[in-house]
Amino acid sequence: MNENQKKVLFWVGIIAGISLIIFLLVSAQHTYNTAATTNTVSFSGEGKVTAKPDISVMNFTIETRAADSKTAQDSNTKKSNAVVDYLKQQGVEDKDVKTSSYFIQPEYGAWCYYPKCNPERPGKIIGYIVNQGFEVKIRDLTKVSIITDGVVTAGANRIDGITFTIEDTDALKAKAREEAIKKAKQKAVELEQQVGIDLGKIVNFSESGNFPVQMAYDKANLGIGGGGGAGPSLPTGENDIVVDVTITYQIK
């Protein structure tokens, strides 16, 4: 074996040795992590904060019909402007009024009478229907009922729904989360005392929440009259902000 071959074998041995050391270190770390993950225990906690709604969201529709689409659109625009003007008079700001939908469709007249109908015969267009949907945020909850009745008087054909909710729930979520974490940690302390285990560091944390809209009214249960009255009765109720957490500890 010449000198060059000896050098090659030497360096091959060095590289093989380094590779073996790295492999053993990685294997040891994997074994440690697996053991650390296996020797864990989890605790859950729930936090709930109850608060009154501070904003209402109303959805309504303005529908107009005419023999031609332009007339139907012009009529719809006139009614929409009247409703928006009314909302401004009630203190609703421009930023809180938006169009949620707008469509035009033909209206077909009857072309047959059952049972003498030909399904292949198209109906005749007798006019056009324009529908414009609105979404309005009402920040003064004392005006929700009167505005509900007022938009119908001003030109809205249908109230599609009213909800009462909390606009900014971040602070309430934080408070509910704090309560949930406190309960989970208290369970951990109790288990240490009762079972005699020694808990180490937190190795995992998860959170989920439930933030429902407490009160919702649709067109079926608003009970709106012919306009001009005091408006329907709309209790706002309360909203529950719920946060669930799970904390996982390593067992020493």
JSON list of C-alpha atoms in Angstrom, two decimals:
[
{"chain": "A", "resi": 1, "resn": "MET", "atom": "CA", "xyz": [0.00, 0.00, 0.00]},
{"chain": "A", "resi": 2, "resn": "ASN", "atom": "CA", "xyz": [1.53, 3.28, -1.08]},
{"chain": "A", "resi": 3, "resn": "GLU", "atom": "CA", "xyz": [1.49, 6.57, 0.78]},
{"chain": "A", "resi": 4, "resn": "ASN", "atom": "CA", "xyz": [-1.47, 8.06, -1.15]},
{"chain": "A", "resi": 5, "resn": "GLN", "atom": "CA", "xyz": [-3.66, 5.05, -0.41]},
{"chain": "A", "resi": 6, "resn": "LYS", "atom": "CA", "xyz": [-2.84, 5.35, 3.29]},
{"chain": "A", "resi": 7, "resn": "LYS", "atom": "CA", "xyz": [-3.87, 9.02, 3.26]},
{"chain": "A", "resi": 8, "resn": "VAL", "atom": "CA", "xyz": [-7.15, 8.20, 1.53]},
{"chain": "A", "resi": 9, "resn": "LEU", "atom": "CA", "xyz": [-7.94, 5.49, 4.07]},
{"chain": "A", "resi": 10, "resn": "PHE", "atom": "CA", "xyz": [-7.02, 7.84, 6.90]},
{"chain": "A", "resi": 11, "resn": "TRP", "atom": "CA", "xyz": [-9.43, 10.56, 5.77]},
{"chain": "A", "resi": 12, "resn": "VAL", "atom": "CA", "xyz": [-12.16, 8.04, 5.01]},
{"chain": "A", "resi": 13, "resn": "GLY", "atom": "CA", "xyz": [-11.82, 6.80, 8.57]},
{"chain": "A", "resi": 14, "resn": "ILE", "atom": "CA", "xyz": [-11.98, 10.34, 9.95]},
{"chain": "A", "resi": 15, "resn": "ILE", "atom": "CA", "xyz": [-15.12, 11.16, 7.95]},
{"chain": "A", "resi": 16, "resn": "ALA", "atom": "CA", "xyz": [-16.75, 7.87, 8.95]},
{"chain": "A", "resi": 17, "resn": "GLY", "atom": "CA", "xyz": [-15.98, 8.55, 12.61]},
{"chain": "A", "resi": 18, "resn": "ILE", "atom": "CA", "xyz": [-17.45, 12.06, 12.47]},
{"chain": "A", "resi": 19, "resn": "SER", "atom": "CA", "xyz": [-20.57, 10.74, 10.72]},
{"chain": "A", "resi": 20, "resn": "LEU", "atom": "CA", "xyz": [-21.01, 8.10, 13.42]},
{"chain": "A", "resi": 21, "resn": "ILE", "atom": "CA", "xyz": [-20.72, 10.69, 16.19]},
{"chain": "A", "resi": 22, "resn": "ILE", "atom": "CA", "xyz": [-23.32, 12.95, 14.51]},
{"chain": "A", "resi": 23, "resn": "PHE", "atom": "CA", "xyz": [-25.65, 9.98, 14.06]},
{"chain": "A", "resi": 24, "resn": "LEU", "atom": "CA", "xyz": [-25.36, 9.02, 17.72]},
{"chain": "A", "resi": 25, "resn": "LEU", "atom": "CA", "xyz": [-26.01, 12.60, 18.87]},
{"chain": "A", "resi": 26, "resn": "VAL", "atom": "CA", "xyz": [-29.10, 12.94, 16.67]},
{"chain": "A", "resi": 27, "resn": "SER", "atom": "CA", "xyz": [-30.40, 9.57, 17.85]},
{"chain": "A", "resi": 28, "resn": "ALA", "atom": "CA", "xyz": [-29.88, 10.53, 21.47]},
{"chain": "A", "resi": 29, "resn": "GLN", "atom": "CA", "xyz": [-31.68, 13.84, 20.99]},
{"chain": "A", "resi": 30, "resn": "HIS", "atom": "CA", "xyz": [-34.57, 12.10, 19.25]},
{"chain": "A", "resi": 31, "resn": "THR", "atom": "CA", "xyz": [-34.82, 9.60, 22.08]},
{"chain": "A", "resi": 32, "resn": "TYR", "atom": "CA", "xyz": [-34.80, 12.43, 24.64]},
{"chain": "A", "resi": 33, "resn": "ASN", "atom": "CA", "xyz": [-37.48, 14.40, 22.77]},
{"chain": "A", "resi": 34, "resn": "THR", "atom": "CA", "xyz": [-39.65, 11.31, 22.42]},
{"chain": "A", "resi": 35, "resn": "ALA", "atom": "CA", "xyz": [-39.36, 10.59, 26.11]},
{"chain": "A", "resi": 36, "resn": "ALA", "atom": "CA", "xyz": [-40.09, 14.21, 26.98]},
{"chain": "A", "resi": 37, "resn": "THR", "atom": "CA", "xyz": [-43.16, 14.19, 24.76]},
{"chain": "A", "resi": 38, "resn": "THR", "atom": "CA", "xyz": [-44.39, 10.88, 26.11]},
{"chain": "A", "resi": 39, "resn": "ASN", "atom": "CA", "xyz": [-44.06, 11.87, 29.77]},
{"chain": "A", "resi": 40, "resn": "THR", "atom": "CA", "xyz": [-46.59, 14.69, 29.68]},
{"chain": "A", "resi": 41, "resn": "VAL", "atom": "CA", "xyz": [-49.96, 15.53, 31.16]},
{"chain": "A", "resi": 42, "resn": "SER", "atom": "CA", "xyz": [-52.57, 18.02, 29.92]},
{"chain": "A", "resi": 43, "resn": "PHE", "atom": "CA", "xyz": [-55.07, 20.22, 31.74]},
{"chain": "A", "resi": 44, "resn": "SER", "atom": "CA", "xyz": [-58.01, 22.15, 30.31]},
{"chain": "A", "resi": 45, "resn": "GLY", "atom": "CA", "xyz": [-59.83, 25.23, 31.47]},
{"chain": "A", "resi": 46, "resn": "GLU", "atom": "CA", "xyz": [-62.78, 27.31, 30.34]},
{"chain": "A", "resi": 47, "resn": "GLY", "atom": "CA", "xyz": [-63.24, 31.04, 30.74]},
{"chain": "A", "resi": 48, "resn": "LYS", "atom": "CA", "xyz": [-66.49, 32.87, 30.11]},
{"chain": "A", "resi": 49, "resn": "VAL", "atom": "CA", "xyz": [-67.27, 36.57, 30.06]},
{"chain": "A", "resi": 50, "resn": "THR", "atom": "CA", "xyz": [-70.80, 37.87, 29.64]},
{"chain": "A", "resi": 51, "resn": "ALA", "atom": "CA", "xyz": [-71.41, 41.30, 28.15]},
{"chain": "A", "resi": 52, "resn": "LYS", "atom": "CA", "xyz": [-74.22, 43.29, 26.61]},
{"chain": "A", "resi": 53, "resn": "PRO", "atom": "CA", "xyz": [-74.19, 43.96, 22.84]},
{"chain": "A", "resi": 54, "resn": "ASP", "atom": "CA", "xyz": [-73.04, 47.41, 21.78]},
{"chain": "A", "resi": 55, "resn": "ILE", "atom": "CA", "xyz": [-74.02, 47.35, 18.11]},
{"chain": "A", "resi": 56, "resn": "SER", "atom": "CA", "xyz": [-76.86, 46.14, 15.92]},
{"chain": "A", "resi": 57, "resn": "VAL", "atom": "CA", "xyz": [-76.61, 45.02, 12.30]},
{"chain": "A", "resi": 58, "resn": "MET", "atom": "CA", "xyz": [-79.75, 45.35, 10.18]},
{"chain": "A", "resi": 59, "resn": "ASN", "atom": "CA", "xyz": [-80.28, 43.88, 6.71]},
{"chain": "A", "resi": 60, "resn": "PHE", "atom": "CA", "xyz": [-83.14, 45.05, 4.52]},
{"chain": "A", "resi": 61, "resn": "THR", "atom": "CA", "xyz": [-84.18, 45.00, 0.86]},
{"chain": "A", "resi": 62, "resn": "ILE", "atom": "CA", "xyz": [-85.70, 47.55, -1.50]},
{"chain": "A", "resi": 63, "resn": "GLU", "atom": "CA", "xyz": [-87.54, 45.97, -4.44]},
{"chain": "A", "resi": 64, "resn": "THR", "atom": "CA", "xyz": [-89.07, 47.79, -7.40]},
{"chain": "A", "resi": 65, "resn": "ARG", "atom": "CA", "xyz": [-90.88, 46.62, -10.54]},
{"chain": "A", "resi": 66, "resn": "ALA", "atom": "CA", "xyz": [-91.49, 48.31, -13.88]},
{"chain": "A", "resi": 67, "resn": "ALA", "atom": "CA", "xyz": [-92.16, 47.53, -17.53]},
{"chain": "A", "resi": 68, "resn": "ASP", "atom": "CA", "xyz": [-88.53, 48.31, -18.44]},
{"chain": "A", "resi": 69, "resn": "SER", "atom": "CA", "xyz": [-85.29, 47.93, -16.51]},
{"chain": "A", "resi": 70, "resn": "LYS", "atom": "CA", "xyz": [-84.38, 51.64, -16.52]},
{"chain": "A", "resi": 71, "resn": "THR", "atom": "CA", "xyz": [-87.64, 52.68, -14.91]},
{"chain": "A", "resi": 72, "resn": "ALA", "atom": "CA", "xyz": [-87.28, 49.91, -12.32]},
{"chain": "A", "resi": 73, "resn": "GLN", "atom": "CA", "xyz": [-83.72, 51.05, -11.53]},
{"chain": "A", "resi": 74, "resn": "ASP", "atom": "CA", "xyz": [-84.70, 54.72, -11.31]},
{"chain": "A", "resi": 75, "resn": "SER", "atom": "CA", "xyz": [-87.54, 53.86, -8.94]},
{"chain": "A", "resi": 76, "resn": "ASN", "atom": "CA", "xyz": [-85.22, 51.74, -6.82]},
{"chain": "A", "resi": 77, "resn": "THR", "atom": "CA", "xyz": [-82.63, 54.53, -6.67]},
{"chain": "A", "resi": 78, "resn": "LYS", "atom": "CA", "xyz": [-85.28, 57.03, -5.57]},
{"chain": "A", "resi": 79, "resn": "LYS", "atom": "CA", "xyz": [-86.46, 54.77, -2.74]},
{"chain": "A", "resi": 80, "resn": "SER", "atom": "CA", "xyz": [-82.90, 53.91, -1.73]},
{"chain": "A", "resi": 81, "resn": "ASN", "atom": "CA", "xyz": [-81.97, 57.58, -1.48]},
{"chain": "A", "resi": 82, "resn": "ALA", "atom": "CA", "xyz": [-85.03, 58.21, 0.67]},
{"chain": "A", "resi": 83, "resn": "VAL", "atom": "CA", "xyz": [-84.12, 55.37, 3.03]},
{"chain": "A", "resi": 84, "resn": "VAL", "atom": "CA", "xyz": [-80.47, 56.48, 3.28]},
{"chain": "A", "resi": 85, "resn": "ASP", "atom": "CA", "xyz": [-81.58, 60.06, 4.00]},
{"chain": "A", "resi": 86, "resn": "TYR", "atom": "CA", "xyz": [-83.82, 58.75, 6.77]},
{"chain": "A", "resi": 87, "resn": "LEU", "atom": "CA", "xyz": [-80.92, 56.78, 8.28]},
{"chain": "A", "resi": 88, "resn": "LYS", "atom": "CA", "xyz": [-78.75, 59.90, 8.28]},
{"chain": "A", "resi": 89, "resn": "GLN", "atom": "CA", "xyz": [-81.52, 61.81, 10.07]},
{"chain": "A", "resi": 90, "resn": "GLN", "atom": "CA", "xyz": [-81.40, 59.10, 12.75]},
{"chain": "A", "resi": 91, "resn": "GLY", "atom": "CA", "xyz": [-77.67, 59.65, 13.23]},
{"chain": "A", "resi": 92, "resn": "VAL", "atom": "CA", "xyz": [-76.39, 56.68, 11.23]},
{"chain": "A", "resi": 93, "resn": "GLU", "atom": "CA", "xyz": [-73.04, 57.55, 9.62]},
{"chain": "A", "resi": 94, "resn": "ASP", "atom": "CA", "xyz": [-72.14, 56.96, 5.96]},
{"chain": "A", "resi": 95, "resn": "LYS", "atom": "CA", "xyz": [-69.48, 54.39, 6.91]},
{"chain": "A", "resi": 96, "resn": "ASP", "atom": "CA", "xyz": [-72.15, 52.24, 8.55]},
{"chain": "A", "resi": 97, "resn": "VAL", "atom": "CA", "xyz": [-74.40, 51.98, 5.47]},
{"chain": "A", "resi": 98, "resn": "LYS", "atom": "CA", "xyz": [-73.42, 49.74, 2.56]},
{"chain": "A", "resi": 99, "resn": "THR", "atom": "CA", "xyz": [-75.02, 47.90, -0.34]},
{"chain": "A", "resi": 100, "resn": "SER", "atom": "CA", "xyz": [-74.84, 44.16, 0.32]},
{"chain": "A", "resi": 101, "resn": "SER", "atom": "CA", "xyz": [-76.47, 43.02, -2.93]},
{"chain": "A", "resi": 102, "resn": "TYR", "atom": "CA", "xyz": [-77.89, 44.41, -6.17]},
{"chain": "A", "resi": 103, "resn": "PHE", "atom": "CA", "xyz": [-79.49, 42.52, -9.04]},
{"chain": "A", "resi": 104, "resn": "ILE", "atom": "CA", "xyz": [-81.91, 42.97, -11.93]},
{"chain": "A", "resi": 105, "resn": "GLN", "atom": "CA", "xyz": [-84.06, 40.16, -13.28]},
{"chain": "A", "resi": 106, "resn": "PRO", "atom": "CA", "xyz": [-86.86, 39.88, -15.82]},
{"chain": "A", "resi": 107, "resn": "GLU", "atom": "CA", "xyz": [-90.40, 39.18, -14.71]},
{"chain": "A", "resi": 108, "resn": "TYR", "atom": "CA", "xyz": [-92.29, 36.60, -16.73]},
{"chain": "A", "resi": 109, "resn": "GLY", "atom": "CA", "xyz": [-96.04, 36.55, -17.22]},
{"chain": "A", "resi": 110, "resn": "ALA", "atom": "CA", "xyz": [-98.23, 33.48, -17.20]},
{"chain": "A", "resi": 111, "resn": "TRP", "atom": "CA", "xyz": [-98.39, 31.91, -20.66]},
{"chain": "A", "resi": 112, "resn": "CYS", "atom": "CA", "xyz": [-100.51, 28.86, -19.90]},
{"chain": "A", "resi": 113, "resn": "TYR", "atom": "CA", "xyz": [-103.03, 27.51, -17.46]},
{"chain": "A", "resi": 114, "resn": "TYR", "atom": "CA", "xyz": [-102.68, 24.07, -15.93]},
{"chain": "A", "resi": 115, "resn": "PRO", "atom": "CA", "xyz": [-103.11, 21.41, -17.26]},
{"chain": "A", "resi": 116, "resn": "LYS", "atom": "CA", "xyz": [-102.71, 22.94, -20.74]},
{"chain": "A", "resi": 117, "resn": "CYS", "atom": "CA", "xyz": [-99.04, 23.93, -20.52]},
{"chain": "A", "resi": 118, "resn": "ASN", "atom": "CA", "xyz": [-96.16, 23.36, -22.90]},
{"chain": "A", "resi": 119, "resn": "PRO", "atom": "CA", "xyz": [-92.91, 23.19, -20.88]},
{"chain": "A", "resi": 120, "resn": "GLU", "atom": "CA", "xyz": [-90.87, 23.98, -24.01]},
{"chain": "A", "resi": 121, "resn": "ARG", "atom": "CA", "xyz": [-92.63, 27.27, -24.59]},
{"chain": "A", "resi": 122, "resn": "PRO", "atom": "CA", "xyz": [-90.77, 30.22, -23.00]},
{"chain": "A", "resi": 123, "resn": "GLY", "atom": "CA", "xyz": [-92.66, 32.71, -20.86]},
{"chain": "A", "resi": 124, "resn": "LYS", "atom": "CA", "xyz": [-93.16, 36.27, -22.00]},
{"chain": "A", "resi": 125, "resn": "ILE", "atom": "CA", "xyz": [-91.23, 39.08, -20.29]},
{"chain": "A", "resi": 126, "resn": "ILE", "atom": "CA", "xyz": [-93.73, 41.54, -18.87]},
{"chain": "A", "resi": 127, "resn": "GLY", "atom": "CA", "xyz": [-91.31, 43.68, -16.86]},
{"chain": "A", "resi": 128, "resn": "TYR", "atom": "CA", "xyz": [-88.22, 43.85, -14.69]},
{"chain": "A", "resi": 129, "resn": "ILE", "atom": "CA", "xyz": [-87.50, 43.53, -10.98]},
{"chain": "A", "resi": 130, "resn": "VAL", "atom": "CA", "xyz": [-84.68, 45.38, -9.21]},
{"chain": "A", "resi": 131, "resn": "ASN", "atom": "CA", "xyz": [-83.53, 44.28, -5.76]},
{"chain": "A", "resi": 132, "resn": "GLN", "atom": "CA", "xyz": [-81.04, 46.23, -3.67]},
{"chain": "A", "resi": 133, "resn": "GLY", "atom": "CA", "xyz": [-79.95, 44.84, -0.31]},
{"chain": "A", "resi": 134, "resn": "PHE", "atom": "CA", "xyz": [-78.52, 47.00, 2.46]},
{"chain": "A", "resi": 135, "resn": "GLU", "atom": "CA", "xyz": [-76.48, 46.27, 5.57]},
{"chain": "A", "resi": 136, "resn": "VAL", "atom": "CA", "xyz": [-76.63, 48.95, 8.25]},
{"chain": "A", "resi": 137, "resn": "LYS", "atom": "CA", "xyz": [-74.80, 49.19, 11.56]},
{"chain": "A", "resi": 138, "resn": "ILE", "atom": "CA", "xyz": [-76.79, 50.92, 14.29]},
{"chain": "A", "resi": 139, "resn": "ARG", "atom": "CA", "xyz": [-74.61, 52.03, 17.19]},
{"chain": "A", "resi": 140, "resn": "ASP", "atom": "CA", "xyz": [-77.36, 53.64, 19.26]},
{"chain": "A", "resi": 141, "resn": "LEU", "atom": "CA", "xyz": [-79.30, 50.58, 20.38]},
{"chain": "A", "resi": 142, "resn": "THR", "atom": "CA", "xyz": [-82.14, 52.71, 21.72]},
{"chain": "A", "resi": 143, "resn": "LYS", "atom": "CA", "xyz": [-83.00, 53.55, 18.10]},
{"chain": "A", "resi": 144, "resn": "VAL", "atom": "CA", "xyz": [-83.04, 50.05, 16.62]},
{"chain": "A", "resi": 145, "resn": "SER", "atom": "CA", "xyz": [-86.77, 49.52, 17.02]},
{"chain": "A", "resi": 146, "resn": "ILE", "atom": "CA", "xyz": [-87.82, 52.90, 15.63]},
{"chain": "A", "resi": 147, "resn": "ILE", "atom": "CA", "xyz": [-85.34, 52.64, 12.73]},
{"chain": "A", "resi": 148, "resn": "THR", "atom": "CA", "xyz": [-86.69, 49.19, 11.90]},
{"chain": "A", "resi": 149, "resn": "ASP", "atom": "CA", "xyz": [-90.16, 50.64, 11.43]},
{"chain": "A", "resi": 150, "resn": "GLY", "atom": "CA", "xyz": [-88.83, 53.84, 9.85]},
{"chain": "A", "resi": 151, "resn": "VAL", "atom": "CA", "xyz": [-86.91, 52.24, 6.96]},
{"chain": "A", "resi": 152, "resn": "VAL", "atom": "CA", "xyz": [-90.08, 50.40, 5.93]},
{"chain": "A", "resi": 153, "resn": "THR", "atom": "CA", "xyz": [-92.01, 53.67, 5.95]},
{"chain": "A", "resi": 154, "resn": "ALA", "atom": "CA", "xyz": [-89.23, 55.31, 3.92]},
{"chain": "A", "resi": 155, "resn": "GLY", "atom": "CA", "xyz": [-89.30, 52.67, 1.19]},
{"chain": "A", "resi": 156, "resn": "ALA", "atom": "CA", "xyz": [-87.82, 49.32, 2.26]},
{"chain": "A", "resi": 157, "resn": "ASN", "atom": "CA", "xyz": [-89.97, 46.35, 1.29]},
{"chain": "A", "resi": 158, "resn": "ARG", "atom": "CA", "xyz": [-88.46, 43.77, 3.58]},
{"chain": "A", "resi": 159, "resn": "ILE", "atom": "CA", "xyz": [-86.41, 43.54, 6.77]},
{"chain": "A", "resi": 160, "resn": "ASP", "atom": "CA", "xyz": [-84.23, 40.46, 6.23]},
{"chain": "A", "resi": 161, "resn": "GLY", "atom": "CA", "xyz": [-82.73, 40.26, 9.69]},
{"chain": "A", "resi": 162, "resn": "ILE", "atom": "CA", "xyz": [-81.42, 42.10, 12.75]},
{"chain": "A", "resi": 163, "resn": "THR", "atom": "CA", "xyz": [-78.59, 40.94, 15.00]},
{"chain": "A", "resi": 164, "resn": "PHE", "atom": "CA", "xyz": [-77.16, 42.31, 18.23]},
{"chain": "A", "resi": 165, "resn": "THR", "atom": "CA", "xyz": [-73.47, 41.75, 18.79]},
{"chain": "A", "resi": 166, "resn": "ILE", "atom": "CA", "xyz": [-70.27, 43.17, 20.26]},
{"chain": "A", "resi": 167, "resn": "GLU", "atom": "CA", "xyz": [-68.13, 45.03, 17.75]},
{"chain": "A", "resi": 168, "resn": "ASP", "atom": "CA", "xyz": [-64.74, 44.63, 19.46]},
{"chain": "A", "resi": 169, "resn": "THR", "atom": "CA", "xyz": [-64.38, 41.43, 21.46]},
{"chain": "A", "resi": 170, "resn": "ASP", "atom": "CA", "xyz": [-60.57, 41.45, 21.84]},
{"chain": "A", "resi": 171, "resn": "ALA", "atom": "CA", "xyz": [-60.57, 42.72, 25.43]},
{"chain": "A", "resi": 172, "resn": "LEU", "atom": "CA", "xyz": [-63.34, 40.30, 26.42]},
{"chain": "A", "resi": 173, "resn": "LYS", "atom": "CA", "xyz": [-61.52, 37.39, 24.79]},
{"chain": "A", "resi": 174, "resn": "ALA", "atom": "CA", "xyz": [-58.35, 38.31, 26.69]},
{"chain": "A", "resi": 175, "resn": "LYS", "atom": "CA", "xyz": [-60.26, 38.32, 29.97]},
{"chain": "A", "resi": 176, "resn": "ALA", "atom": "CA", "xyz": [-61.90, 34.97, 29.20]},
{"chain": "A", "resi": 177, "resn": "ARG", "atom": "CA", "xyz": [-58.52, 33.52, 28.19]},
{"chain": "A", "resi": 178, "resn": "GLU", "atom": "CA", "xyz": [-56.97, 34.70, 31.46]},
{"chain": "A", "resi": 179, "resn": "GLU", "atom": "CA", "xyz": [-59.73, 32.97, 33.42]},
{"chain": "A", "resi": 180, "resn": "ALA", "atom": "CA", "xyz": [-59.34, 29.76, 31.39]},
{"chain": "A", "resi": 181, "resn": "ILE", "atom": "CA", "xyz": [-55.57, 29.64, 31.91]},
{"chain": "A", "resi": 182, "resn": "LYS", "atom": "CA", "xyz": [-56.01, 30.25, 35.64]},
{"chain": "A", "resi": 183, "resn": "LYS", "atom": "CA", "xyz": [-58.41, 27.30, 35.90]},
{"chain": "A", "resi": 184, "resn": "ALA", "atom": "CA", "xyz": [-56.11, 24.99, 33.91]},
{"chain": "A", "resi": 185, "resn": "LYS", "atom": "CA", "xyz": [-53.10, 25.88, 36.08]},
{"chain": "A", "resi": 186, "resn": "GLN", "atom": "CA", "xyz": [-55.14, 25.37, 39.24]},
{"chain": "A", "resi": 187, "resn": "LYS", "atom": "CA", "xyz": [-55.98, 21.85, 38.06]},
{"chain": "A", "resi": 188, "resn": "ALA", "atom": "CA", "xyz": [-52.26, 21.23, 37.55]},
{"chain": "A", "resi": 189, "resn": "VAL", "atom": "CA", "xyz": [-51.45, 22.36, 41.10]},
{"chain": "A", "resi": 190, "resn": "GLU", "atom": "CA", "xyz": [-54.21, 20.16, 42.53]},
{"chain": "A", "resi": 191, "resn": "LEU", "atom": "CA", "xyz": [-52.92, 17.10, 40.66]},
{"chain": "A", "resi": 192, "resn": "GLU", "atom": "CA", "xyz": [-49.37, 17.69, 41.93]},
{"chain": "A", "resi": 193, "resn": "GLN", "atom": "CA", "xyz": [-50.68, 17.77, 45.49]},
{"chain": "A", "resi": 194, "resn": "GLN", "atom": "CA", "xyz": [-53.04, 14.80, 45.14]},
{"chain": "A", "resi": 195, "resn": "VAL", "atom": "CA", "xyz": [-50.85, 12.43, 43.12]},
{"chain": "A", "resi": 196, "resn": "GLY", "atom": "CA", "xyz": [-47.42, 13.63, 44.13]},
{"chain": "A", "resi": 197, "resn": "ILE", "atom": "CA", "xyz": [-46.00, 14.15, 40.66]},
{"chain": "A", "resi": 198, "resn": "ASP", "atom": "CA", "xyz": [-43.56, 16.92, 39.81]},
{"chain": "A", "resi": 199, "resn": "LEU", "atom": "CA", "xyz": [-44.53, 18.99, 36.80]},
{"chain": "A", "resi": 200, "resn": "GLY", "atom": "CA", "xyz": [-41.91, 20.66, 34.65]},
{"chain": "A", "resi": 201, "resn": "LYS", "atom": "CA", "xyz": [-42.12, 23.22, 31.87]},
{"chain": "A", "resi": 202, "resn": "ILE", "atom": "CA", "xyz": [-45.09, 23.81, 29.58]},
{"chain": "A", "resi": 203, "resn": "VAL", "atom": "CA", "xyz": [-44.50, 21.99, 26.27]},
{"chain": "A", "resi": 204, "resn": "ASN", "atom": "CA", "xyz": [-47.76, 22.76, 24.47]},
{"chain": "A", "resi": 205, "resn": "PHE", "atom": "CA", "xyz": [-50.68, 25.21, 24.55]},
{"chain": "A", "resi": 206, "resn": "SER", "atom": "CA", "xyz": [-53.88, 25.30, 22.50]},
{"chain": "A", "resi": 207, "resn": "GLU", "atom": "CA", "xyz": [-56.90, 27.56, 22.49]},
{"chain": "A", "resi": 208, "resn": "SER", "atom": "CA", "xyz": [-60.39, 27.54, 20.99]},
{"chain": "A", "resi": 209, "resn": "GLY", "atom": "CA", "xyz": [-63.32, 29.87, 21.38]},
{"chain": "A", "resi": 210, "resn": "ASN", "atom": "CA", "xyz": [-67.02, 30.28, 20.90]},
{"chain": "A", "resi": 211, "resn": "PHE", "atom": "CA", "xyz": [-68.24, 33.81, 20.22]},
{"chain": "A", "resi": 212, "resn": "PRO", "atom": "CA", "xyz": [-71.93, 33.56, 19.24]},
{"chain": "A", "resi": 213, "resn": "VAL", "atom": "CA", "xyz": [-74.29, 36.33, 18.25]},
{"chain": "A", "resi": 214, "resn": "GLN", "atom": "CA", "xyz": [-76.77, 36.18, 21.09]},
{"chain": "A", "resi": 215, "resn": "MET", "atom": "CA", "xyz": [-79.85, 37.80, 19.59]},
{"chain": "A", "resi": 216, "resn": "ALA", "atom": "CA", "xyz": [-81.02, 37.59, 15.98]},
{"chain": "A", "resi": 217, "resn": "TYR", "atom": "CA", "xyz": [-84.36, 38.52, 14.45]},
{"chain": "A", "resi": 218, "resn": "ASP", "atom": "CA", "xyz": [-85.38, 37.68, 10.90]},
{"chain": "A", "resi": 219, "resn": "LYS", "atom": "CA", "xyz": [-88.24, 38.81, 8.69]},
{"chain": "A", "resi": 220, "resn": "ALA", "atom": "CA", "xyz": [-90.44, 36.04, 10.07]},
{"chain": "A", "resi": 221, "resn": "ASN", "atom": "CA", "xyz": [-90.53, 37.27, 13.67]},
{"chain": "A", "resi": 222, "resn": "LEU", "atom": "CA", "xyz": [-90.09, 41.04, 13.54]},
{"chain": "A", "resi": 223, "resn": "GLY", "atom": "CA", "xyz": [-93.81, 41.74, 13.56]},
{"chain": "A", "resi": 224, "resn": "ILE", "atom": "CA", "xyz": [-93.51, 45.11, 11.81]},
{"chain": "A", "resi": 225, "resn": "GLY", "atom": "CA", "xyz": [-96.67, 47.05, 11.34]},
{"chain": "A", "resi": 226, "resn": "GLY", "atom": "CA", "xyz": [-97.57, 49.49, 8.61]},
{"chain": "A", "resi": 227, "resn": "GLY", "atom": "CA", "xyz": [-95.01, 52.08, 9.67]},
{"chain": "A", "resi": 228, "resn": "GLY", "atom": "CA", "xyz": [-95.27, 55.20, 11.74]},
{"chain": "A", "resi": 229, "resn": "GLY", "atom": "CA", "xyz": [-95.52, 53.37, 15.06]},
{"chain": "A", "resi": 230, "resn": "ALA", "atom": "CA", "xyz": [-93.06, 52.82, 17.84]},
{"chain": "A", "resi": 231, "resn": "GLY", "atom": "CA", "xyz": [-91.57, 49.80, 16.08]},
{"chain": "A", "resi": 232, "resn": "PRO", "atom": "CA", "xyz": [-91.28, 46.17, 17.17]},
{"chain": "A", "resi": 233, "resn": "SER", "atom": "CA", "xyz": [-90.00, 45.07, 20.57]},
{"chain": "A", "resi": 234, "resn": "LEU", "atom": "CA", "xyz": [-86.37, 43.91, 20.17]},
{"chain": "A", "resi": 235, "resn": "PRO", "atom": "CA", "xyz": [-84.66, 42.83, 23.42]},
{"chain": "A", "resi": 236, "resn": "THR", "atom": "CA", "xyz": [-80.87, 42.87, 23.04]},
{"chain": "A", "resi": 237, "resn": "GLY", "atom": "CA", "xyz": [-80.03, 40.17, 25.59]},
{"chain": "A", "resi": 238, "resn": "GLU", "atom": "CA", "xyz": [-76.42, 39.37, 26.47]},
{"chain": "A", "resi": 239, "resn": "ASN", "atom": "CA", "xyz": [-73.51, 37.71, 24.67]},
{"chain": "A", "resi": 240, "resn": "ASP", "atom": "CA", "xyz": [-71.24, 35.01, 26.10]},
{"chain": "A", "resi": 241, "resn": "ILE", "atom": "CA", "xyz": [-67.57, 35.12, 25.13]},
{"chain": "A", "resi": 242, "resn": "VAL", "atom": "CA", "xyz": [-66.11, 31.66, 25.82]},
{"chain": "A", "resi": 243, "resn": "VAL", "atom": "CA", "xyz": [-62.46, 30.60, 25.55]},
{"chain": "A", "resi": 244, "resn": "ASP", "atom": "CA", "xyz": [-61.21, 27.03, 26.12]},
{"chain": "A", "resi": 245, "resn": "VAL", "atom": "CA", "xyz": [-57.50, 26.33, 26.65]},
{"chain": "A", "resi": 246, "resn": "THR", "atom": "CA", "xyz": [-55.41, 23.20, 27.06]},
{"chain": "A", "resi": 247, "resn": "ILE", "atom": "CA", "xyz": [-51.98, 23.34, 28.72]},
{"chain": "A", "resi": 248, "resn": "THR", "atom": "CA", "xyz": [-49.57, 20.41, 28.46]},
{"chain": "A", "resi": 249, "resn": "TYR", "atom": "CA", "xyz": [-46.81, 20.00, 31.07]},
{"chain": "A", "resi": 250, "resn": "GLN", "atom": "CA", "xyz": [-43.73, 17.82, 31.00]},
{"chain": "A", "resi": 251, "resn": "ILE", "atom": "CA", "xyz": [-43.48, 15.42, 33.93]},
{"chain": "A", "resi": 252, "resn": "LYS", "atom": "CA", "xyz": [-40.07, 15.58, 35.59]}
]
